[in-house]
Amino acid sequence: VDLTHALSTANPNWSGSAESPFSYDTLSTQASGRPSMGRYAVPEHFSTHLDAPIHGGDNQPSVDELTADDLFGPGVLIDVSSGAEDPDYALSRSDIEAWEVVNGRVPEGAVVLMYSGWAARWTDPPSYRNADGDGMHFPGFGTDAARFLVEE
């Protein structure tokens, strides 16, 4: 499952700045005028990206220490789009257990994905980040779901 979005100035950036940090320069073009080579620059936490475990705490692996086995595995997609209209929706243990009733146990080592439908806001960064004085609000994994997936 490819979770990426094409890079553009319309992508949300995690600094929260209204100005996009994405830049692109065409270095050469084909006869049609379409770019044949370009140069782009983005900060590491722009658009869809991989956060290395060290981003969340010291003494964790950096990106260059991850292996393909760390990044690939059987996939499980849990669709919560009907309930995720709530920007603070958190996938719960009961969501996972309900998925398992229909589909069987989540396989060992599975990559568990949650489909919330929130990506429809992707090219409207203020709507996607949905920020207020308490921070950003968008669907995610609840603590009980994360613990259940890791521990059980």
mmCIF file of C-alpha atoms in Angstrom:
data_model
loop_
_atom_site.group_PDB
_atom_site.id
_atom_site.type_symbol
_atom_site.label_atom_id
_atom_site.label_comp_id
_atom_site.label_asym_id
_atom_site.label_seq_id
_atom_site.Cartn_x
_atom_site.Cartn_y
_atom_site.Cartn_z
ATOM 1 C CA VAL A 1 0.000 0.000 0.000
ATOM 2 C CA ASP A 2 1.588 3.228 -1.135
ATOM 3 C CA LEU A 3 0.798 5.969 1.366
ATOM 4 C CA THR A 4 2.748 8.726 -0.338
ATOM 5 C CA HIS A 5 1.417 11.880 -1.961
ATOM 6 C CA ALA A 6 3.149 13.724 -4.798
ATOM 7 C CA LEU A 7 5.441 16.466 -3.490
ATOM 8 C CA SER A 8 4.152 19.986 -4.029
ATOM 9 C CA THR A 9 3.726 23.317 -2.309
ATOM 10 C CA ALA A 10 0.182 22.164 -1.400
ATOM 11 C CA ASN A 11 1.488 19.500 1.018
ATOM 12 C CA PRO A 12 1.143 20.149 4.737
ATOM 13 C CA ASN A 13 4.370 20.943 6.527
ATOM 14 C CA TRP A 14 4.838 20.077 10.149
ATOM 15 C CA SER A 15 6.284 23.418 11.177
ATOM 16 C CA GLY A 16 2.771 24.803 10.849
ATOM 17 C CA SER A 17 3.998 27.713 8.737
ATOM 18 C CA ALA A 18 1.566 28.946 6.101
ATOM 19 C CA GLU A 19 4.465 29.231 3.654
ATOM 20 C CA SER A 20 5.531 25.957 2.048
ATOM 21 C CA PRO A 21 9.171 24.943 2.593
ATOM 22 C CA PHE A 22 9.084 22.900 -0.658
ATOM 23 C CA SER A 23 11.138 24.270 -3.544
ATOM 24 C CA TYR A 24 11.710 22.877 -7.024
ATOM 25 C CA ASP A 25 13.990 24.117 -9.782
ATOM 26 C CA THR A 26 13.939 22.766 -13.335
ATOM 27 C CA LEU A 27 17.516 22.048 -14.402
ATOM 28 C CA SER A 28 16.792 20.825 -17.941
ATOM 29 C CA THR A 29 13.775 20.225 -20.148
ATOM 30 C CA GLN A 30 12.714 18.045 -23.044
ATOM 31 C CA ALA A 31 11.810 19.641 -26.399
ATOM 32 C CA SER A 32 8.180 19.657 -25.208
ATOM 33 C CA GLY A 33 9.156 21.830 -22.243
ATOM 34 C CA ARG A 34 8.515 19.057 -19.690
ATOM 35 C CA PRO A 35 11.275 18.736 -17.090
ATOM 36 C CA SER A 36 13.885 16.044 -17.700
ATOM 37 C CA MET A 37 15.847 16.871 -14.565
ATOM 38 C CA GLY A 38 15.138 18.942 -11.509
ATOM 39 C CA ARG A 39 16.315 19.756 -8.044
ATOM 40 C CA TYR A 40 14.075 19.921 -5.010
ATOM 41 C CA ALA A 41 14.583 20.742 -1.357
ATOM 42 C CA VAL A 42 12.380 19.946 1.623
ATOM 43 C CA PRO A 43 12.893 19.683 5.366
ATOM 44 C CA GLU A 44 12.960 16.094 6.603
ATOM 45 C CA HIS A 45 9.519 16.341 8.223
ATOM 46 C CA PHE A 46 7.672 17.480 5.104
ATOM 47 C CA SER A 47 4.786 15.694 3.417
ATOM 48 C CA THR A 48 4.615 11.912 3.740
ATOM 49 C CA HIS A 49 7.858 10.631 5.225
ATOM 50 C CA LEU A 50 9.441 8.060 7.504
ATOM 51 C CA ASP A 51 10.285 9.089 11.040
ATOM 52 C CA ALA A 52 13.181 7.031 12.332
ATOM 53 C CA PRO A 53 12.623 5.541 15.796
ATOM 54 C CA ILE A 54 15.277 7.940 17.191
ATOM 55 C CA HIS A 55 12.865 10.799 16.413
ATOM 56 C CA GLY A 56 10.769 9.552 19.351
ATOM 57 C CA GLY A 57 13.574 8.993 21.845
ATOM 58 C CA ASP A 58 17.294 8.645 22.368
ATOM 59 C CA ASN A 59 19.044 5.278 21.983
ATOM 60 C CA GLN A 60 16.668 4.231 19.194
ATOM 61 C CA PRO A 61 17.710 3.316 15.616
ATOM 62 C CA SER A 62 18.299 6.016 13.014
ATOM 63 C CA VAL A 63 17.060 5.579 9.417
ATOM 64 C CA ASP A 64 20.384 4.165 8.221
ATOM 65 C CA GLU A 65 20.155 1.463 10.903
ATOM 66 C CA LEU A 66 16.730 0.201 9.769
ATOM 67 C CA THR A 67 16.515 -2.854 7.511
ATOM 68 C CA ALA A 68 13.954 -3.788 4.866
ATOM 69 C CA ASP A 69 12.494 -6.246 7.387
ATOM 70 C CA ASP A 70 11.797 -3.284 9.693
ATOM 71 C CA LEU A 71 9.784 -1.548 6.973
ATOM 72 C CA PHE A 72 7.867 -4.341 5.211
ATOM 73 C CA GLY A 73 5.479 -7.003 6.412
ATOM 74 C CA PRO A 74 1.977 -8.321 5.996
ATOM 75 C CA GLY A 75 -0.518 -5.493 5.864
ATOM 76 C CA VAL A 76 -3.747 -4.974 7.767
ATOM 77 C CA LEU A 77 -6.070 -2.105 6.879
ATOM 78 C CA ILE A 78 -8.658 -1.085 9.461
ATOM 79 C CA ASP A 79 -11.270 1.232 7.962
ATOM 80 C CA VAL A 80 -12.661 3.643 10.553
ATOM 81 C CA SER A 81 -13.704 6.324 8.084
ATOM 82 C CA SER A 82 -17.318 6.227 9.238
ATOM 83 C CA GLY A 83 -16.307 7.276 12.774
ATOM 84 C CA ALA A 84 -13.286 9.373 11.944
ATOM 85 C CA GLU A 85 -15.270 12.490 11.067
ATOM 86 C CA ASP A 86 -14.361 13.347 14.672
ATOM 87 C CA PRO A 87 -10.941 14.988 14.305
ATOM 88 C CA ASP A 88 -9.880 13.531 17.664
ATOM 89 C CA TYR A 89 -10.927 9.975 16.743
ATOM 90 C CA ALA A 90 -8.487 7.439 18.159
ATOM 91 C CA LEU A 91 -8.325 3.871 16.869
ATOM 92 C CA SER A 92 -9.141 1.673 19.856
ATOM 93 C CA ARG A 93 -8.464 -1.857 20.959
ATOM 94 C CA SER A 94 -12.143 -2.599 20.315
ATOM 95 C CA ASP A 95 -11.713 -1.408 16.675
ATOM 96 C CA ILE A 96 -8.896 -3.933 16.254
ATOM 97 C CA GLU A 97 -10.850 -6.701 17.973
ATOM 98 C CA ALA A 98 -13.866 -5.992 15.722
ATOM 99 C CA TRP A 99 -11.576 -6.241 12.674
ATOM 100 C CA GLU A 100 -10.254 -9.565 13.985
ATOM 101 C CA VAL A 101 -13.781 -11.001 14.359
ATOM 102 C CA VAL A 102 -14.293 -10.526 10.617
ATOM 103 C CA ASN A 103 -10.743 -11.118 9.309
ATOM 104 C CA GLY A 104 -8.930 -13.283 11.857
ATOM 105 C CA ARG A 105 -6.050 -12.425 14.141
ATOM 106 C CA VAL A 106 -3.687 -9.630 13.098
ATOM 107 C CA PRO A 107 -0.623 -11.508 11.770
ATOM 108 C CA GLU A 108 2.624 -11.378 13.755
ATOM 109 C CA GLY A 109 4.805 -8.534 12.458
ATOM 110 C CA ALA A 110 1.950 -6.946 10.522
ATOM 111 C CA VAL A 111 1.982 -3.336 9.462
ATOM 112 C CA VAL A 112 -1.357 -2.061 10.778
ATOM 113 C CA LEU A 113 -2.814 0.826 8.812
ATOM 114 C CA MET A 114 -5.829 2.885 9.778
ATOM 115 C CA TYR A 115 -7.971 4.374 7.015
ATOM 116 C CA SER A 116 -9.752 7.452 8.318
ATOM 117 C CA GLY A 117 -10.451 9.352 5.094
ATOM 118 C CA TRP A 118 -8.575 12.351 6.522
ATOM 119 C CA ALA A 119 -6.278 12.369 3.460
ATOM 120 C CA ALA A 120 -9.084 14.113 1.543
ATOM 121 C CA ARG A 121 -7.802 17.255 3.298
ATOM 122 C CA TRP A 122 -4.187 16.696 2.194
ATOM 123 C CA THR A 123 -3.900 19.608 -0.241
ATOM 124 C CA ASP A 124 -5.511 22.033 2.225
ATOM 125 C CA PRO A 125 -2.792 22.169 4.916
ATOM 126 C CA PRO A 126 -4.720 24.282 7.463
ATOM 127 C CA SER A 127 -7.674 21.880 7.240
ATOM 128 C CA TYR A 128 -5.382 18.826 7.367
ATOM 129 C CA ARG A 129 -3.458 20.025 10.441
ATOM 130 C CA ASN A 130 -6.705 21.290 12.021
ATOM 131 C CA ALA A 131 -4.755 23.252 14.635
ATOM 132 C CA ASP A 132 -6.048 25.302 17.521
ATOM 133 C CA GLY A 133 -4.598 26.489 20.836
ATOM 134 C CA ASP A 134 -4.359 22.859 22.001
ATOM 135 C CA GLY A 135 -2.373 21.631 18.991
ATOM 136 C CA MET A 136 -3.305 19.685 15.859
ATOM 137 C CA HIS A 137 -6.392 17.503 15.694
ATOM 138 C CA PHE A 138 -6.722 14.562 13.299
ATOM 139 C CA PRO A 139 -7.516 10.850 13.668
ATOM 140 C CA GLY A 140 -4.800 8.537 14.929
ATOM 141 C CA PHE A 141 -4.007 5.489 17.031
ATOM 142 C CA GLY A 142 -5.170 5.475 20.641
ATOM 143 C CA THR A 143 -2.858 4.378 23.444
ATOM 144 C CA ASP A 144 -4.908 1.248 24.168
ATOM 145 C CA ALA A 145 -4.724 0.215 20.485
ATOM 146 C CA ALA A 146 -0.973 0.771 20.318
ATOM 147 C CA ARG A 147 -0.354 -1.211 23.515
ATOM 148 C CA PHE A 148 -2.604 -4.025 22.294
ATOM 149 C CA LEU A 149 -0.729 -4.258 18.976
ATOM 150 C CA VAL A 150 2.712 -4.192 20.597
ATOM 151 C CA GLU A 151 2.057 -6.354 23.646
ATOM 152 C CA GLU A 152 -0.551 -8.841 22.464
#
